[in-house]
Short mmCIF file of C-alpha atoms and ligand atoms in Angstrom, two decimals:
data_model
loop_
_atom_site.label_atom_id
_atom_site.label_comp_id
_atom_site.label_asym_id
_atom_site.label_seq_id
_atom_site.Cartn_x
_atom_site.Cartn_y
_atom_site.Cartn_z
CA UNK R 1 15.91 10.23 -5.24
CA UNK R 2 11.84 11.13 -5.18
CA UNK R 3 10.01 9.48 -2.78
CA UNK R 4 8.26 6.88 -4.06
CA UNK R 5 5.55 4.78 -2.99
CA UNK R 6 4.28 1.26 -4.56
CA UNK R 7 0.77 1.31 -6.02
CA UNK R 8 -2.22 -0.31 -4.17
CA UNK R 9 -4.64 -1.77 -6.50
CA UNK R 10 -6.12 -5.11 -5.29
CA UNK R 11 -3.48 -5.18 -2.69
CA UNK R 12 -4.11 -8.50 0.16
CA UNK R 13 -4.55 -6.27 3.14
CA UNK R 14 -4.15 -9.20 6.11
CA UNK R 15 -6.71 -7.07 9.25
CA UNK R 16 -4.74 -9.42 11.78
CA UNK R 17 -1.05 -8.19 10.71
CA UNK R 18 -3.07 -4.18 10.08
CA UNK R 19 -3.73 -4.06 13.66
CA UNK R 20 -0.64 -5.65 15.30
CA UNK R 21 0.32 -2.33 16.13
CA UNK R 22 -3.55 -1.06 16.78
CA UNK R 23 -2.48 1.63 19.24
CA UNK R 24 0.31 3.24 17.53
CA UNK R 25 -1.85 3.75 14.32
CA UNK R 26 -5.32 4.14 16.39
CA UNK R 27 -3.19 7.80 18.17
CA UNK R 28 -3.62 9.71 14.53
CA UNK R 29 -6.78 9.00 13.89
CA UNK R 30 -7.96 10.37 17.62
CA UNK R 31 -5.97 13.21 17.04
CA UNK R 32 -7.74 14.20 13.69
CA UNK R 33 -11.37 13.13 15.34
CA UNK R 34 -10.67 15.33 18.57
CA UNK R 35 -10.07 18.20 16.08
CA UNK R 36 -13.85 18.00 14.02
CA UNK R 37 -15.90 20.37 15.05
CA UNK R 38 -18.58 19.14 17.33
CA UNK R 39 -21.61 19.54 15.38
CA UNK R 40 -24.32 16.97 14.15
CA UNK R 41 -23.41 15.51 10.81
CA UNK R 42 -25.92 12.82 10.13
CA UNK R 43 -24.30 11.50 7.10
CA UNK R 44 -20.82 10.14 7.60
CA UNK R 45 -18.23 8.33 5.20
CA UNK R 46 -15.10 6.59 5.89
CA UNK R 47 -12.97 6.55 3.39
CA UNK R 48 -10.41 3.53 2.96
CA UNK R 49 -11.96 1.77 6.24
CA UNK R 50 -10.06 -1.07 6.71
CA UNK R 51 -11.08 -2.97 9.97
CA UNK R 52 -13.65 -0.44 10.44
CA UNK R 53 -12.31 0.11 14.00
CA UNK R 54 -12.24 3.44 13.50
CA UNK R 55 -15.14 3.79 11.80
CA UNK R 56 -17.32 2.76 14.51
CA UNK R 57 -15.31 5.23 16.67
CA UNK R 58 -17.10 7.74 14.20
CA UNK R 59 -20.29 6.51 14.97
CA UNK R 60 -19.57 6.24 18.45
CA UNK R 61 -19.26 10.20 18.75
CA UNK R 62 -22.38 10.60 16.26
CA UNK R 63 -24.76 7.94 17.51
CA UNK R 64 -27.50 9.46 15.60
CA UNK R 65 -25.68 9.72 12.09
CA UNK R 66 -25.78 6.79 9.56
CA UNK R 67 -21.77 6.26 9.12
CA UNK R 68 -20.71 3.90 6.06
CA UNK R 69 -17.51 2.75 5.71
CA UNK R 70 -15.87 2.50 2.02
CA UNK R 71 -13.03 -0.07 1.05
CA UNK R 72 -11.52 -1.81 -1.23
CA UNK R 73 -10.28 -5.26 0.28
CA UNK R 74 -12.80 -7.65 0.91
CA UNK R 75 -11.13 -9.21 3.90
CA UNK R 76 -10.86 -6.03 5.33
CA UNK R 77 -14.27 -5.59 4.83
CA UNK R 78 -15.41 -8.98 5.91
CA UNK R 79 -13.41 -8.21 9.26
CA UNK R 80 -15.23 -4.84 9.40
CA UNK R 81 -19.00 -6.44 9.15
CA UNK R 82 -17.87 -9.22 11.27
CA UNK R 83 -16.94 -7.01 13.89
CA UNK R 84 -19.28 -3.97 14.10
CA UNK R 85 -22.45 -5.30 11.63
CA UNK R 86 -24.72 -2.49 12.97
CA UNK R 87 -22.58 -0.11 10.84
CA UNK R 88 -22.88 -0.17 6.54
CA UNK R 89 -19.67 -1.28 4.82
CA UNK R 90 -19.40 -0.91 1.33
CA UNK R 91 -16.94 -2.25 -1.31
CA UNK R 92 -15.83 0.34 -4.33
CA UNK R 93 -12.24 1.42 -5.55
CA UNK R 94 -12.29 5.40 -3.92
CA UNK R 95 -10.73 6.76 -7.41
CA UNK R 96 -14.38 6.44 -8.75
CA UNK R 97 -16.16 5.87 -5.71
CA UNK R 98 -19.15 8.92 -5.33
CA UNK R 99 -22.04 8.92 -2.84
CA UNK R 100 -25.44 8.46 -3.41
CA UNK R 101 -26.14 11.87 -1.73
CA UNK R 102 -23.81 14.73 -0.45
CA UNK R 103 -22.74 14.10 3.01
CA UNK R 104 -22.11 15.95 6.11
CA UNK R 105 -18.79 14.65 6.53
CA UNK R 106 -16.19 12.67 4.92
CA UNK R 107 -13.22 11.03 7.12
CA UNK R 108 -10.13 9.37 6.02
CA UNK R 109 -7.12 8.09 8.37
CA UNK R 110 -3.91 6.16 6.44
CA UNK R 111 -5.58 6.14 2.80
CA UNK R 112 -6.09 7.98 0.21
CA UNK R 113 -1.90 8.45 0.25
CA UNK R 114 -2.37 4.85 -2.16
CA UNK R 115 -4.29 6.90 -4.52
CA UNK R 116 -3.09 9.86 -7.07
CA UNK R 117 -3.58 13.06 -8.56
CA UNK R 118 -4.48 14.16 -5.55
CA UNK R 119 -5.33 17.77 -6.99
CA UNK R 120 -8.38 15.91 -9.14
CA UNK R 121 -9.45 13.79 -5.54
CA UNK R 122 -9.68 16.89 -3.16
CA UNK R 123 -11.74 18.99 -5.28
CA UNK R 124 -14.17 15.79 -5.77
CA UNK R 125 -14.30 14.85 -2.51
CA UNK R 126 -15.23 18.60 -1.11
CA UNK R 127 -18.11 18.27 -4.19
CA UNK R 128 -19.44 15.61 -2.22
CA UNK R 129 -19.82 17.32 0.89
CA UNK R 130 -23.32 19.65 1.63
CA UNK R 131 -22.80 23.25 2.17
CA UNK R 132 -21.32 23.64 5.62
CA UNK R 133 -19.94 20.03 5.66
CA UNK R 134 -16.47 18.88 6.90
CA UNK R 135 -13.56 16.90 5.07
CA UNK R 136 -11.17 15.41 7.83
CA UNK R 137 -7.94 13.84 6.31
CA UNK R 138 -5.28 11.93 7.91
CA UNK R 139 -1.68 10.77 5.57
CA UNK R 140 1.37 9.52 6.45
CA UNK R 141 3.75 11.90 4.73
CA UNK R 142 7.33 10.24 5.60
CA UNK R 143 8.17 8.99 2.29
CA UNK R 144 11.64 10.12 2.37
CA UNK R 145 12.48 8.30 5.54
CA UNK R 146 14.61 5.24 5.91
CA UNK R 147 11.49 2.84 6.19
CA UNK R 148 10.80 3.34 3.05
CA UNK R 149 13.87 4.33 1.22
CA UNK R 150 15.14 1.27 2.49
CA UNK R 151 12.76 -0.81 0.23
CA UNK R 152 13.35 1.42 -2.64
CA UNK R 153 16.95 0.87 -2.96
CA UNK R 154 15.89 -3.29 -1.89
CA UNK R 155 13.38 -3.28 -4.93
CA UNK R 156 16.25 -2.11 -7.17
CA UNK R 157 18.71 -4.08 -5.73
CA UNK R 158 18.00 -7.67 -7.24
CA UNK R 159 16.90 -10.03 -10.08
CA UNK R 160 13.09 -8.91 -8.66
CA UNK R 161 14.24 -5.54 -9.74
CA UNK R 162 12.11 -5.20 -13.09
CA UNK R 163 9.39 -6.99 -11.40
CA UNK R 164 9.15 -4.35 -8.78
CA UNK R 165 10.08 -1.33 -10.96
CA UNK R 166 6.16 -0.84 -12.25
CA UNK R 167 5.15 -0.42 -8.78
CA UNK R 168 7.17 2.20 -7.60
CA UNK R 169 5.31 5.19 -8.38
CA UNK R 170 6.04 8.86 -7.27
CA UNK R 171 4.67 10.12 -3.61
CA UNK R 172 1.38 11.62 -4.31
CA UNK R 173 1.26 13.99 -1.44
CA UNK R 174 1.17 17.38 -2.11
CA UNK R 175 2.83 20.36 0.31
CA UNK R 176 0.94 21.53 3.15
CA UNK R 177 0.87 24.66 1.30
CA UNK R 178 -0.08 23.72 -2.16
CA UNK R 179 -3.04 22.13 -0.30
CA UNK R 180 -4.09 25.09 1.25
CA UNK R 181 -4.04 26.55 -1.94
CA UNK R 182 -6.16 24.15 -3.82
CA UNK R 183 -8.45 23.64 -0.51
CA UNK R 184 -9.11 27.43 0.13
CA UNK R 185 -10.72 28.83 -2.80
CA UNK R 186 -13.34 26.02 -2.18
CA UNK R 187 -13.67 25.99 1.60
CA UNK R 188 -14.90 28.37 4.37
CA UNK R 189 -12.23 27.31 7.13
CA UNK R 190 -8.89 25.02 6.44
CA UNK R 191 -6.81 23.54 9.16
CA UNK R 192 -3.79 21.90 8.21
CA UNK R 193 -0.83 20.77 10.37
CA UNK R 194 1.81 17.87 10.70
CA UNK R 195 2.75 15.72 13.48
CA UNK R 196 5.64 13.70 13.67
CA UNK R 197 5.20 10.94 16.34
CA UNK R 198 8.65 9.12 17.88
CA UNK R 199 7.22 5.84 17.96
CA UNK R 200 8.76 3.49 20.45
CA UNK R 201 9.21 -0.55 18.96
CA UNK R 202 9.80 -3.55 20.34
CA UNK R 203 11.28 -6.82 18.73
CA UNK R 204 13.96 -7.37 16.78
CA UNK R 205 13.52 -5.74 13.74
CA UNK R 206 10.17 -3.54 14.17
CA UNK R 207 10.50 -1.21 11.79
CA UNK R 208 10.54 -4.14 8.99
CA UNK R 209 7.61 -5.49 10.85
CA UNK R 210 5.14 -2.57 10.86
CA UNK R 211 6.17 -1.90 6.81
CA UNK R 212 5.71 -5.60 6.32
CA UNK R 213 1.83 -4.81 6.96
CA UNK R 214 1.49 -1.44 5.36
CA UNK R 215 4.02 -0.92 2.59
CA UNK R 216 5.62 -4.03 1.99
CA UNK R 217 2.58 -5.71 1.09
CA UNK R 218 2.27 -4.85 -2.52
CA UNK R 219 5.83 -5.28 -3.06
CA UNK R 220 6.02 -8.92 -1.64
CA UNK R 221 2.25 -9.88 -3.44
CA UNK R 222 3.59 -8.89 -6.77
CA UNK R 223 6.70 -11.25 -6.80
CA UNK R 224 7.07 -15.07 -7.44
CA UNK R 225 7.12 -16.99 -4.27
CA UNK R 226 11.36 -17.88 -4.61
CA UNK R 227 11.88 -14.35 -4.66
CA UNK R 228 10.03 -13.38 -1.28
CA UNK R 229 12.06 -14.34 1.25
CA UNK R 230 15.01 -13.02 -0.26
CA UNK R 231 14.07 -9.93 -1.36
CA UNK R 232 12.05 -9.40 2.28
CA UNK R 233 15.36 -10.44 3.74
CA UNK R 234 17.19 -7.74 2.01
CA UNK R 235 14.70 -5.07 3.07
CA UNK R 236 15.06 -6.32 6.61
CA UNK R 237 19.00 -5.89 6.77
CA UNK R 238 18.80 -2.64 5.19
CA UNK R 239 15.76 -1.69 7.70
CA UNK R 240 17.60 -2.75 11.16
CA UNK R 241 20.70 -0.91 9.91
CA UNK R 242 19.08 2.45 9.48
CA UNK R 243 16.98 1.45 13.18
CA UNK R 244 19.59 0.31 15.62
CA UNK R 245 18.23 -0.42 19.26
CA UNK R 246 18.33 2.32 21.76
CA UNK R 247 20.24 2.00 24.94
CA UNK R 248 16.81 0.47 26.39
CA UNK R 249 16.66 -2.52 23.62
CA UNK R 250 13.76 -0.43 21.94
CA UNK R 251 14.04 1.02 18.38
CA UNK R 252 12.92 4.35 17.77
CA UNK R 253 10.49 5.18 14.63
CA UNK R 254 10.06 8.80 13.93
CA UNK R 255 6.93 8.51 11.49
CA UNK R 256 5.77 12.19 10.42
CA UNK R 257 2.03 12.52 9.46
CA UNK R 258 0.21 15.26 7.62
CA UNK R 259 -3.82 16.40 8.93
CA UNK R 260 -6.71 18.20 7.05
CA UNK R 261 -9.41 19.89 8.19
CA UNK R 262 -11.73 21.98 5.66
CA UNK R 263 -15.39 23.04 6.15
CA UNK R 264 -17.09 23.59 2.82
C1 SAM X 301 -3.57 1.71 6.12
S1 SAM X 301 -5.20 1.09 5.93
C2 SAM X 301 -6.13 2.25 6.92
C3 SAM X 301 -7.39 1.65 7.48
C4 SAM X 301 -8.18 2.56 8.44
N1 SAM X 301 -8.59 3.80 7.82
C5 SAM X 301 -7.37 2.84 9.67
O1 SAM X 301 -6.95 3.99 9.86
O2 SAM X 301 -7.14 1.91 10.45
C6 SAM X 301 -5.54 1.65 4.28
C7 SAM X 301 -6.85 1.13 3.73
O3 SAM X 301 -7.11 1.83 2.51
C8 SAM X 301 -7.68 0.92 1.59
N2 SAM X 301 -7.46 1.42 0.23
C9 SAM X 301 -6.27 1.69 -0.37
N3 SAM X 301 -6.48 2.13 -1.63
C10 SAM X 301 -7.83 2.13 -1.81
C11 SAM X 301 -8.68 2.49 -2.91
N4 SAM X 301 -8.19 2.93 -4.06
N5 SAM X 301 -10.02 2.38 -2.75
C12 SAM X 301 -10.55 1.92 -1.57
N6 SAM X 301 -9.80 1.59 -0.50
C13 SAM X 301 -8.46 1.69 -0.62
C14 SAM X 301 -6.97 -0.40 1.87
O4 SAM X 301 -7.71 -1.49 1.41
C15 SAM X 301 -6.84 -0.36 3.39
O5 SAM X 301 -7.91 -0.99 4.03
#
């Protein structure tokens, strides 16, 4: 079966359950920001924000830079402001956000996989960049795995089943290759290379625990309350069948992500 991935639009992204597991998800995003070339962008976007944890990381490393982050959940927002108010936050869906002026460089860690046609969105978002500027992307690409074939097969497997079957939509990540291709002919320099991380879990059922915060949440929002719990518990039985403990009581959670540099 494709890989498929539920659509995000107005999705209830909870900041407190987003950074339960803060350091697991915070690794990527260093390893993507230790490969941008040190120079001195002084206009700096973050795309798909959330918490805006990261963002301020960005403006950490660029004190002199005026670094905006862009989202499109207001609590996730709210959290961001709350927490780092020196730094601009602005709300706007990224499938027709644009800046007001080209910037130096755009960043984006765990996002723009909830948006499509990605062909149409990389060319755009290297338009917005000035001569010389950098794009630096960060996706999970492990759509195939059992995390999230598990709620595929869960989402089919029920009364909820036409109620879930709208927002199951293809994988919108492209090969490494095909983005090389599109990225090339527009771009000086392209970097692009995968990591898959063996992340180590603790609890009882972790693997349904970090999807119940990431892509779970769409699922679960668009059903009626009577069918939540049983369609969560579902996913969970499925989920801590295809994760047994290790030896050690820990599960393991091989979670393969895809990285993007390209210098206009
Ligand atoms: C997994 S979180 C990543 C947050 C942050 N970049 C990080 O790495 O911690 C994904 C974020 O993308 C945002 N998002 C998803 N689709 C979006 C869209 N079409 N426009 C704007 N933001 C979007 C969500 O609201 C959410 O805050």
């Amino acid at each position: 079966m494709k890989p498929h991935l539920p659509s995000s639009p107005d999705m209830p992204w909870n900041p407190d359950h987003y950074l339960a597991f803060g350091d697991l998800r915070l690794r990527p995003a260093l390893d993507l920001l230790g490969r941008i070339p040190t120079r001195d962008p002084q206009r700096i976007a973050d795309l798909g924000c959330g918490p805006g944890h990261i963002t301020a990381l960005l403006a950490e490393r660029w004190p002199t830079a005026k670094v905006t982050g862009i989202d499109q959940s207001r609590p996730m927002l709210d959290r961001a402001a709350a927490d780092f108010p020196a730094l601009s936050w602005v709300e706007a869906d990224l499938a027709t956000w644009r800046p007001g002026e080209p910037l130096d460089l755009i960043f984006s860690n765990a996002a723009l996989h909830w948006l499509d046609d990605h062909p149409r969105l990389f060319r755009d978002l290297v338009d917005n960049l000035v001569p010389g500027g950098t794009l630096a992307v960060q996706m999970p690409n492990n759509f195939a795995a059992p995390s999230h074939r598990c709620a595929y097969e869960a989402a089919a497997a029920g009364p909820w089943s036409e109620c879930l079957a709208p927002l199951l939509r293809p994988a919108p990540l492209l090969s490494p290759q095909d983005y090389y291709a599109l990225l090339r002919p527009l771009c000086g320099h392209v970097e692009i290379w995968e990591t898959e991380y063996l992340q180590v879990l603790k609890g009882d059922n972790p693997v349904a625990d970090w999807t119940r915060t990431s892509l779970l949440v769409p699922l679960l929002e668009a059903l009626p309350p009577a069918w939540q719990v049983p369609f969560e518990a579902e996913y969970r039985a499925r989920v801590a069948a295809a994760y047994p403990n290790e030896r050690d009581g820990h599960t393991l959670f091989p979670f393969r992500r895809l990285f993007m540099i390209a210098r206009r």
